[in-house]
XYZ file of C-alpha atoms in Angstrom:
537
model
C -43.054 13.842 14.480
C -46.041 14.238 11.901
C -48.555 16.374 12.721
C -52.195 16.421 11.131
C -52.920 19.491 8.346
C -56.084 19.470 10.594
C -54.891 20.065 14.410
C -55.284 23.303 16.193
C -53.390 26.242 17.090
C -52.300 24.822 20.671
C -52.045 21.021 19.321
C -49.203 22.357 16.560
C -47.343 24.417 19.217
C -47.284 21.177 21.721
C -46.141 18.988 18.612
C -43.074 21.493 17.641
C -41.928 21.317 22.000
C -42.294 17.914 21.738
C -40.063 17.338 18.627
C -37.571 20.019 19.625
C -37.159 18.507 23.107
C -36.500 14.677 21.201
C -33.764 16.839 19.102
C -32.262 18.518 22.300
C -32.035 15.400 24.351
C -30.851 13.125 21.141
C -27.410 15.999 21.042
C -27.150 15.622 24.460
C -26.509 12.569 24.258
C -24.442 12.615 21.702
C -22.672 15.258 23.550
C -21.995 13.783 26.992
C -20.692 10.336 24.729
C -16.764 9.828 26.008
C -14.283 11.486 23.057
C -11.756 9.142 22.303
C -8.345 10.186 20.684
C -7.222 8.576 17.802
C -3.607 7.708 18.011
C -1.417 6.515 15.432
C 1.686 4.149 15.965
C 4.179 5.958 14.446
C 2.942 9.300 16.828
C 4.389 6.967 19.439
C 8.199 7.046 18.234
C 10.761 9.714 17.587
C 12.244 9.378 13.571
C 14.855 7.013 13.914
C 18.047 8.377 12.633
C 21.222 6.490 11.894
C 23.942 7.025 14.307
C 26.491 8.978 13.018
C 29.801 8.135 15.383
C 28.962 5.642 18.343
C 27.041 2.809 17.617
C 26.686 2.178 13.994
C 25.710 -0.863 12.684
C 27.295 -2.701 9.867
C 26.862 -1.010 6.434
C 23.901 -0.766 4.335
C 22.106 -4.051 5.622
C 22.055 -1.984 9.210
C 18.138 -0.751 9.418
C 15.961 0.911 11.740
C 13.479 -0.620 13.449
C 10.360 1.037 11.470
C 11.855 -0.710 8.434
C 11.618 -4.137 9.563
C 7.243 -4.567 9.298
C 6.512 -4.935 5.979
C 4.032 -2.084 5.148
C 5.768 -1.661 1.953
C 4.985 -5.156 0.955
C 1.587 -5.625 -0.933
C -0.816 -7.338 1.555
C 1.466 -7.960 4.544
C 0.033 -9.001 7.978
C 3.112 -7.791 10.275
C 2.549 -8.082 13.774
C 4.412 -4.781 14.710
C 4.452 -5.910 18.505
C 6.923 -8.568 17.678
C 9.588 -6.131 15.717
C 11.358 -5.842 18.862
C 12.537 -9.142 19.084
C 14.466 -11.146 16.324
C 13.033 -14.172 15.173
C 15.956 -16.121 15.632
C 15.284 -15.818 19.469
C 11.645 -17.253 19.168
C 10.901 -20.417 19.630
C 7.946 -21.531 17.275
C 6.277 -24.917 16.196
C 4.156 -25.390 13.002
C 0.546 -27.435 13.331
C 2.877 -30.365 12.785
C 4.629 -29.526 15.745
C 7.946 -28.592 13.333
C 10.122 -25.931 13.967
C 12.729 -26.104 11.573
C 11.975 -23.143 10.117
C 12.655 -19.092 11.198
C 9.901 -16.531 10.225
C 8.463 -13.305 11.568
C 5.494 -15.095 12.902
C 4.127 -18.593 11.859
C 0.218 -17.321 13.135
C 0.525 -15.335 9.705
C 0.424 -18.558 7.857
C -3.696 -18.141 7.261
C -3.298 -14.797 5.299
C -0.021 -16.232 3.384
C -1.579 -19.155 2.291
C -4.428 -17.147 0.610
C -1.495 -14.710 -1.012
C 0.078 -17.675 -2.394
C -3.390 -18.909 -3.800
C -4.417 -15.394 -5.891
C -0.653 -16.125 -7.070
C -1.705 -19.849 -8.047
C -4.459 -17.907 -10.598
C -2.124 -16.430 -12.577
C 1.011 -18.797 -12.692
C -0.436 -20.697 -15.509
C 2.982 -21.835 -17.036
C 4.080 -23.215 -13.583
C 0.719 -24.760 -12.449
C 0.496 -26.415 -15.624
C 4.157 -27.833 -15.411
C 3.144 -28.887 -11.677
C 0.063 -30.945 -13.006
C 1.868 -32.677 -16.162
C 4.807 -33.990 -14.059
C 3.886 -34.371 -10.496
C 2.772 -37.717 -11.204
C 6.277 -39.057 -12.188
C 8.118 -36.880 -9.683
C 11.214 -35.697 -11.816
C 12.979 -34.198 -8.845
C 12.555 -36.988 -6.749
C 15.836 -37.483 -4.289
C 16.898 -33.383 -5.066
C 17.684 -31.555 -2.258
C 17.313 -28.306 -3.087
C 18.558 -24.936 -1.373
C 17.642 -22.386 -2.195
C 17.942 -18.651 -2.066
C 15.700 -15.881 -3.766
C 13.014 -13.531 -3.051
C 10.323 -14.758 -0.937
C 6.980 -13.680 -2.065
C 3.964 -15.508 -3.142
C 5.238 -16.074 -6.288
C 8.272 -17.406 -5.434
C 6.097 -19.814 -3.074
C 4.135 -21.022 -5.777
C 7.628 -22.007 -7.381
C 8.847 -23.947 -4.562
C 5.684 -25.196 -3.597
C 5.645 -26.622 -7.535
C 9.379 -28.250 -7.078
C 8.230 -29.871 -3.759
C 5.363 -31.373 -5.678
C 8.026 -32.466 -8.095
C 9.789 -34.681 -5.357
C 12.207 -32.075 -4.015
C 13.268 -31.680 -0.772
C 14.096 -27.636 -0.526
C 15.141 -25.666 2.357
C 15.176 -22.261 1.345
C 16.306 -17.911 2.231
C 15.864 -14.846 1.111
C 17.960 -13.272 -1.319
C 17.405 -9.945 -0.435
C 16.460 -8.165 3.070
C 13.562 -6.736 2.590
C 11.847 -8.095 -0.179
C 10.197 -11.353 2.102
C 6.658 -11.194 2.673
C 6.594 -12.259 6.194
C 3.127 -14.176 5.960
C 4.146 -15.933 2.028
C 7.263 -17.402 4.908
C 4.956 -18.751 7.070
C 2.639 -20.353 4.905
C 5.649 -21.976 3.804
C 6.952 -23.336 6.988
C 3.082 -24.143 7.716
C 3.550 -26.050 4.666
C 6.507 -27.956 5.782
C 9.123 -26.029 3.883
C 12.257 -25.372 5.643
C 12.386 -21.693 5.492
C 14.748 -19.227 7.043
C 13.803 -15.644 6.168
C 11.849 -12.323 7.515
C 11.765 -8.564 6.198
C 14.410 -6.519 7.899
C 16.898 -8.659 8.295
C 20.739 -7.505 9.553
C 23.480 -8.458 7.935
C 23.904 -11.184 10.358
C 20.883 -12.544 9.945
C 21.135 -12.883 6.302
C 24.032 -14.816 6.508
C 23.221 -16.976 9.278
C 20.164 -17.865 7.775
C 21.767 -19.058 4.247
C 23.935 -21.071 6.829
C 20.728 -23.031 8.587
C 19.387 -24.029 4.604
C 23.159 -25.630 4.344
C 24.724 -26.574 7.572
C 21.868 -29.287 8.013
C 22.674 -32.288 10.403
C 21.835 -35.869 8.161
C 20.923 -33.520 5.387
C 23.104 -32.479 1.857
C 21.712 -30.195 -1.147
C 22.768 -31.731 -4.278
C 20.849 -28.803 -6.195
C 21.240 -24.706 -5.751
C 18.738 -22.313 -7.316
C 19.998 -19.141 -6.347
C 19.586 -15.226 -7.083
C 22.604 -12.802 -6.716
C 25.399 -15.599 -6.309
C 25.404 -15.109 -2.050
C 24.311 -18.831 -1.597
C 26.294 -19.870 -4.352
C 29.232 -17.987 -2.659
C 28.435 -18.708 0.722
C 28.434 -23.044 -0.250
C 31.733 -22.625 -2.608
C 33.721 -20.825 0.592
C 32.417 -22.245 3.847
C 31.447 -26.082 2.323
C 34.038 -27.031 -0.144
C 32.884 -30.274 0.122
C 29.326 -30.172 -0.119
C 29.821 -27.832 -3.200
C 31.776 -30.289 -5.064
C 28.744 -32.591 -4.729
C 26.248 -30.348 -5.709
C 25.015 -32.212 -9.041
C 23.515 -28.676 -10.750
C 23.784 -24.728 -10.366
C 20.656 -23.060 -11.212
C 21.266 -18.443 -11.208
C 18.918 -16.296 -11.862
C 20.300 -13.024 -12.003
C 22.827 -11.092 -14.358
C 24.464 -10.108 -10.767
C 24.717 -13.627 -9.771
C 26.081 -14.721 -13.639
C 28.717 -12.717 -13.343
C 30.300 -14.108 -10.521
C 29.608 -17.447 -12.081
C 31.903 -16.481 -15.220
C 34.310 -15.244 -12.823
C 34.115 -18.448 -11.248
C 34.587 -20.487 -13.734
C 37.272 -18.561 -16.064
C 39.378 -18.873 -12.871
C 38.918 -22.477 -13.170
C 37.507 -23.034 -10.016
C 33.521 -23.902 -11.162
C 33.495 -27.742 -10.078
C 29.503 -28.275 -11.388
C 27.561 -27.376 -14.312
C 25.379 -24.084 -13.964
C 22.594 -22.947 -16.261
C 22.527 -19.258 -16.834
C 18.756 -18.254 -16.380
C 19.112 -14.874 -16.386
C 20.323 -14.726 -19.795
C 17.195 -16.881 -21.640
C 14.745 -15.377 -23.934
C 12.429 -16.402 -21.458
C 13.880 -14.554 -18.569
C 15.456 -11.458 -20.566
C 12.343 -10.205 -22.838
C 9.873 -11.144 -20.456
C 10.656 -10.874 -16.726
C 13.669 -7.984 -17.331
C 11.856 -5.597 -19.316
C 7.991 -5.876 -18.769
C 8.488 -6.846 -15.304
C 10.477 -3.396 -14.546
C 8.037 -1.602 -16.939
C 5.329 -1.609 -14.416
C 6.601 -2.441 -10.850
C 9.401 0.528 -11.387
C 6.849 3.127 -11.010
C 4.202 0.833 -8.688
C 7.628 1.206 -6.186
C 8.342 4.758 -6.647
C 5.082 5.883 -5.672
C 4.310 3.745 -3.203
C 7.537 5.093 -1.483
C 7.170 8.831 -2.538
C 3.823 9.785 -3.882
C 6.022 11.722 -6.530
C 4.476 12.875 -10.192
C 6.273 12.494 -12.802
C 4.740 14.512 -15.211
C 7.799 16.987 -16.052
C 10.107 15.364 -13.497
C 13.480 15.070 -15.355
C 14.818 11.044 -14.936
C 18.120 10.001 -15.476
C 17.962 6.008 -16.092
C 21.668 4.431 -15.907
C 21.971 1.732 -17.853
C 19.668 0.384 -21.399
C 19.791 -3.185 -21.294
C 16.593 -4.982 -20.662
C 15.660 -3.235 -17.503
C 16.416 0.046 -18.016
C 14.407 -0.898 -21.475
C 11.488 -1.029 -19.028
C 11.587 1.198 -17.055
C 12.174 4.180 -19.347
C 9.301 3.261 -21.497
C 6.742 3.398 -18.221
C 8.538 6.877 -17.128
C 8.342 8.337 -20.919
C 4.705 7.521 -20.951
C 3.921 9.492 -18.057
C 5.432 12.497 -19.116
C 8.734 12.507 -17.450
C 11.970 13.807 -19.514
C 14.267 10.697 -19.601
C 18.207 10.848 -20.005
C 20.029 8.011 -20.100
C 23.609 6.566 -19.692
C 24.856 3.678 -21.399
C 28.538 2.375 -22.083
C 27.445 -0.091 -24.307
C 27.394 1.483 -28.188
C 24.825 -0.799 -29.278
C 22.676 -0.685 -26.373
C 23.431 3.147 -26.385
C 21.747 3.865 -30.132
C 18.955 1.849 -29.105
C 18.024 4.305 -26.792
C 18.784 7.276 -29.316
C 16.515 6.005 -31.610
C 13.856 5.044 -28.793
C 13.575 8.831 -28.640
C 16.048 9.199 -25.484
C 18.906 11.850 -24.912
C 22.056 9.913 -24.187
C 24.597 11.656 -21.834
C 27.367 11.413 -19.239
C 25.857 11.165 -15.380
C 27.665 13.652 -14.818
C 26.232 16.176 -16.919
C 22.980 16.166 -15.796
C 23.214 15.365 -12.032
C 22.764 18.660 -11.093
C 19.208 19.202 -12.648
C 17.155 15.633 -12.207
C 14.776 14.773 -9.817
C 14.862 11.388 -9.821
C 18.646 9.106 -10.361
C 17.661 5.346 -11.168
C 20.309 2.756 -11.967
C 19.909 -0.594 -13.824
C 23.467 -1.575 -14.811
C 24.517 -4.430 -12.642
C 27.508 -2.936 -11.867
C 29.171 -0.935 -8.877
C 29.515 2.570 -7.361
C 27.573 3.955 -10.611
C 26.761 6.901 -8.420
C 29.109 7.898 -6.339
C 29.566 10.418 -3.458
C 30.857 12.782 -6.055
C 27.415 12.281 -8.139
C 25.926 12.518 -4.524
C 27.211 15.447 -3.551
C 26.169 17.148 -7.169
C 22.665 16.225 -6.523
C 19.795 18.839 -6.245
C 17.768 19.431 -2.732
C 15.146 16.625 -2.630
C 16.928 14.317 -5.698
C 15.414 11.267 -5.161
C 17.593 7.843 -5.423
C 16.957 4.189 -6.213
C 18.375 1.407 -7.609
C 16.749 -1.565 -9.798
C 19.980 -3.494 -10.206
C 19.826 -7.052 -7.702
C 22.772 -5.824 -6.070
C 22.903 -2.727 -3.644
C 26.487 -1.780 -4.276
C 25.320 0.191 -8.030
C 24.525 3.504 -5.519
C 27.811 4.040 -3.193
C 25.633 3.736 0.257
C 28.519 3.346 2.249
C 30.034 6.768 1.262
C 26.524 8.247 2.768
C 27.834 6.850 6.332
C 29.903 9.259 7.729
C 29.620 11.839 10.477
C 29.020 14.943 8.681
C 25.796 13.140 7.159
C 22.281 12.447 9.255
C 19.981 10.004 8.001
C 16.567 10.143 8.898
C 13.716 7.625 8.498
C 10.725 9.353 7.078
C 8.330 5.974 6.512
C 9.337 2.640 5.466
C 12.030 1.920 3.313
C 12.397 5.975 3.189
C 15.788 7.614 4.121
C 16.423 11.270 3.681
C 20.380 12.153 4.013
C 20.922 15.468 5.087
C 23.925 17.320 4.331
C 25.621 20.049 6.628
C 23.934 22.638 3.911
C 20.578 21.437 4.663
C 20.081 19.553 1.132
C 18.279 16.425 1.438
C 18.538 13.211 -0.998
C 15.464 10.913 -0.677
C 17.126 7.310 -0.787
C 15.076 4.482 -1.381
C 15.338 1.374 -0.076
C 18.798 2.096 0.974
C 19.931 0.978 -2.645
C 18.229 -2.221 -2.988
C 16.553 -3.718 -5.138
C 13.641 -1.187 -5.162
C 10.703 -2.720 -6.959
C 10.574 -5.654 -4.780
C 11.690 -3.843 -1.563
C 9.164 -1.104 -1.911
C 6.417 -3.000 -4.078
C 5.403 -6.210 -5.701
C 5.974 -7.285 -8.895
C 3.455 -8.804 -11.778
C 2.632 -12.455 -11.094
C 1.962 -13.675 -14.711
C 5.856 -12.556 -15.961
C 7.304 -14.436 -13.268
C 5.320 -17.166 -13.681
C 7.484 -17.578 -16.487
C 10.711 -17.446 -15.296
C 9.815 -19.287 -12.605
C 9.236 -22.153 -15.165
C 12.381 -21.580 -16.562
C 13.978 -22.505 -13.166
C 12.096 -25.441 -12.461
C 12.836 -27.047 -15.782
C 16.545 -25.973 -15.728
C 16.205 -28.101 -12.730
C 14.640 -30.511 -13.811
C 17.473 -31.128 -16.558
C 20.263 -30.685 -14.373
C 19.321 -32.993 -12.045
C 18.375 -35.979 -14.470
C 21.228 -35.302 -17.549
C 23.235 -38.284 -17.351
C 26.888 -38.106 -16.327
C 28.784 -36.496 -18.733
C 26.594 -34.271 -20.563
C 27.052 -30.778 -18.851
C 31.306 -29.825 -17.837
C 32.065 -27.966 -15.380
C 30.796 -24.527 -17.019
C 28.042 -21.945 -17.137
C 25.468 -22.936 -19.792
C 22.746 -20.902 -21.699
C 19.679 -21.923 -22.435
C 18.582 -21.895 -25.822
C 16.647 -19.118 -27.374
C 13.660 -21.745 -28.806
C 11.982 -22.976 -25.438
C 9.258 -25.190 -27.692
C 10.216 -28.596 -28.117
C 12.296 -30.521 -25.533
C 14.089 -31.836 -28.561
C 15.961 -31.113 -31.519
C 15.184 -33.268 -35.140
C 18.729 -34.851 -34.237
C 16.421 -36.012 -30.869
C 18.868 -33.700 -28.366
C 17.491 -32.242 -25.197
C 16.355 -28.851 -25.986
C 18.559 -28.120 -22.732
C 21.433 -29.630 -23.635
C 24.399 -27.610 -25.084
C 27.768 -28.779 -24.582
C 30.173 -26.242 -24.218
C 32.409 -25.772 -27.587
C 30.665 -27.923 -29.438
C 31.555 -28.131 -32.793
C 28.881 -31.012 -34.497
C 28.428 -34.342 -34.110
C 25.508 -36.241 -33.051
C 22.966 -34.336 -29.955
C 22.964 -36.319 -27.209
C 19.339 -38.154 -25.557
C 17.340 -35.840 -23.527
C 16.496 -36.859 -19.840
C 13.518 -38.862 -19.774
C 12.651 -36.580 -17.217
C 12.346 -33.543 -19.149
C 10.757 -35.643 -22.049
C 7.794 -36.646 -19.988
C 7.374 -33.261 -18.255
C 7.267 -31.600 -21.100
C 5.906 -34.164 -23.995
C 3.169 -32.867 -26.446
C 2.022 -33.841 -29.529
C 2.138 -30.469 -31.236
C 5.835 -29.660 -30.629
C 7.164 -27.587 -34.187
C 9.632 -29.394 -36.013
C 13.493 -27.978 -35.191
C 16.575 -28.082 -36.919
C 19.617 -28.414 -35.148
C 22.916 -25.780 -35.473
C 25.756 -27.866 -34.679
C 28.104 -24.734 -34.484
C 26.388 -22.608 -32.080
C 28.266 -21.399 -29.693
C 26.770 -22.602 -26.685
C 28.746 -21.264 -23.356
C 31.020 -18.278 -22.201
C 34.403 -18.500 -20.871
């Protein structure tokens, strides 16, 4: 309270009582207010740990419970009062009224939708491909299934082949990598989808089956990531698979198991090799890792690297990536590399080349990138240091020998999402991430513009499939060629098209499809190489 320069002696004394008594009665207040306790969810709940004799799930797909919201997931909206129960014993309907569809919870749809539309800003290649060709509808009678990551970018994909004409029913490649509310916008949207984070083993499976065990309904189209649909069609469905008109693969995991397919002679349909296009390799492989490798590592771990010694396995595109983004932050990077040629590469990219197990012992932090299996084992395991922290940026989970970790004399403890530390009798711990999946999209997101380009990739691999005319693609894994520009060759051939052991002769047509989704007047003038080698065996 102001009080006048000019006031007396006994007017300044009541004015100070007055104001002290306002204070006194003002902390009172606050004082006598109710105290509230803040309490957080996971005070709640006791660290799950993974049961070490009696009652173990199945393998490295089994999860605890705190691993199924997706708080690792950029932007998720889990409702963590529905992880209890599984979403295949829901019963939900769409606006629509549809409910052909399983997801964590369709009331997400709202905050998917708007994931999927910052996505839209910065898929420029697959937006623009959307708008040139929509009006002609190139995929018009495909029924696609379909079986990668589900995240907003992947949504904006489908989403763009839907526009296209396609029918697509679709799951997730990979358990925790779906962003629970991206699924629900989707089966908002009308799309068929059959996928949450945290799925078990059976759930993964069983929801592959509901894309291709449809009633009045057969895919004549796969776009797949890892090979499991592509698998799951070629064992269970013999029949359907010998229909299927095109084989789109994504990933070097999934490529492999093509090849293996078809040197055995048993690849019935044509299949285009994404994974291996200039497109996919230089772009999505190795700037993609770059910066979602360390986004996921500490996200998961909070971990500097400055010092930290890394041991990358594998120097192929990937491991490319993700040893430049580690080397700039100040971490000492080894690597191992069977491959001579990819081997020098990293010598002369500044990087000490050695045997895994050499340095086990000493690093901090064991990433592998090879595409291959048990590339640490229990041995390398065992070797590690207290607090060696493990991860994997391979598709496949079977690079880090998980299922060696499973065994009595081990106790796994959940320390926050998609966080395991396995304790040994000794005490040592060995921070496991993502139980050996895929980490950057189990623990993170990835960058939206570089996918946006291999997303295109797929679509118009698609696209070509689905509209070459009979005869053009054998029963073999194609490449794509390493010039994406003009949809045709001076010889007037599909920039798609190349016939397995072709020798010369005249280049076939391309599909009018293609032609018109792609058609520009400022396409470079080509010349064609009638004795490139165009497939693997």
């Amino acid at each position: 309270m102001a009080v006048p320069d000019s006031a007396g002696g006994d007017e300044v004394k009541q004015a100070k009582e007055m104001e002290d008594a306002e204070k006194f009665s003002f902390m009172a207040t606050v004082t006598k207010a109710p105290k509230k306790q803040i309490q957080f969810a996971d005070d709640m709940q006791e660290f799950t740990k993974f049961p070490t004799k009696t009652g173990r799930r199945s393998l490295s797909r089994s999860i605890s419970q705190s691993s199924t919201d997706s708080y690792s997931s950029a932007a998720s909206y889990t409702d963590s009062s529905d992880d209890e129960v599984s979403p295949r014993e829901k019963q939900q309907t769409n606006s629509k009224g549809s409910s052909n569809f399983c997801v964590k919870n369709i009331k997400q749809a709202e905050f998917g939708r708007r994931e999927i539309e910052i996505a839209e800003q910065d898929m420029s290649a697959l937006i623009s491909l959307r708008k040139r060709a929509q009006g002609e509808k190139p995929l018009a009678g495909a029924k696609i299934v379909g079986c990668t990551h589900i995240t907003a970018q992947t949504a904006v994909l489908i989403e763009t082949l839907c526009a296209l004409g396609a029918q697509c029913r679709w799951s997730a490649c990979n358990i925790y990598s779906t962003q629970n509310e991206v699924a629900a916008a989707l089966a908002e949207a009308g799309v068929a989808v059959f996928a949450w984070k945290g799925e078990s083993e059976d759930d993964f499976w069983w929801c592959i089956d509901r894309c291709v065990n449809v009633d009045g309904w057969q895919a004549n189209m796969i776009l797949d990531d890892g090979g499991d649909l592509t698998h799951w069609v070629y064992k269970k469905y013999p029949n359907v698979f010998k229909k299927i008109r095109g084989i789109v693969e994504e990933s070097v995991t999934g490529v492999h198991r093509l090849y293996q397919l078809s040197k055995a002679g048993k690849l019935c349909v044509p299949a285009m090799n994404v994974n291996d296009s200039v497109t996919k390799q230089k772009f999505d492989n190795l700037y993609c890792c770059r910066e979602s490798i360390l986004d996921g590592l500490k996200r998961t771990t909070d971990v500097m690297f400055g010092g930290k010694q890394v041991v990358v396995c594998g120097y192929g595109e990937v491991g490319k990536g993700c040893c430049a983004a580690l080397k700039a932050l100040g971490a000492i990077v080894y690597v191992t590399e069977i491959d001579p040629i990819c081997a020098l590469q990293a010598c002369m990219d500044g990087f000490r080349v050695v045997k895994l197990s050499e340095v086990i012992r000493q690093v901090d932090v064991v990433i592998t990138c090879t595409g291959n299996k048990n590339v640490v084992t229990r041995e390398h395991l065992d070797r590690m240091k207290n607090s060696c922290i493990v991860c994997n940026m391979g598709h496949s989970n079977t690079e880090i020998d998980v299922t060696s970790l499973r065994t009595p004399e081990l106790t796994w403890e959940r320390v926050r999402s998609q966080v395991d530390h396995v304790i040994w009798p000794d005490g040592k711990r060995v921070v496991l991430l993502a139980e050996g999946r895929l980490l950057n999209l189990s623990c993170s997101t990835v960058p939206t513009f570089v996918l946006s380009i291999t997303a295109t990739t797929q679509a118009l691999a698609l696209i070509e499939l689905y509209n070459a005319p009979e005869g053009r693609y054998k029963q073999d894994v194609y490449l794509l060629p390493k010039k994406m520009g003009p949809p045709f060759s001076c010889h007037g051939a599909s920039a798609m098209q190349q016939l397995p052991k072709r020798q010369g002769g005249t280049c076939s047509p391309p599909s009018p499809a293609l032609l018109s989704s792609l058609q520009t007047s400022t396409w470079p003038v080509c010349t064609c190489l009638p004795s490139m080698p165009t497939s693997r065996s």
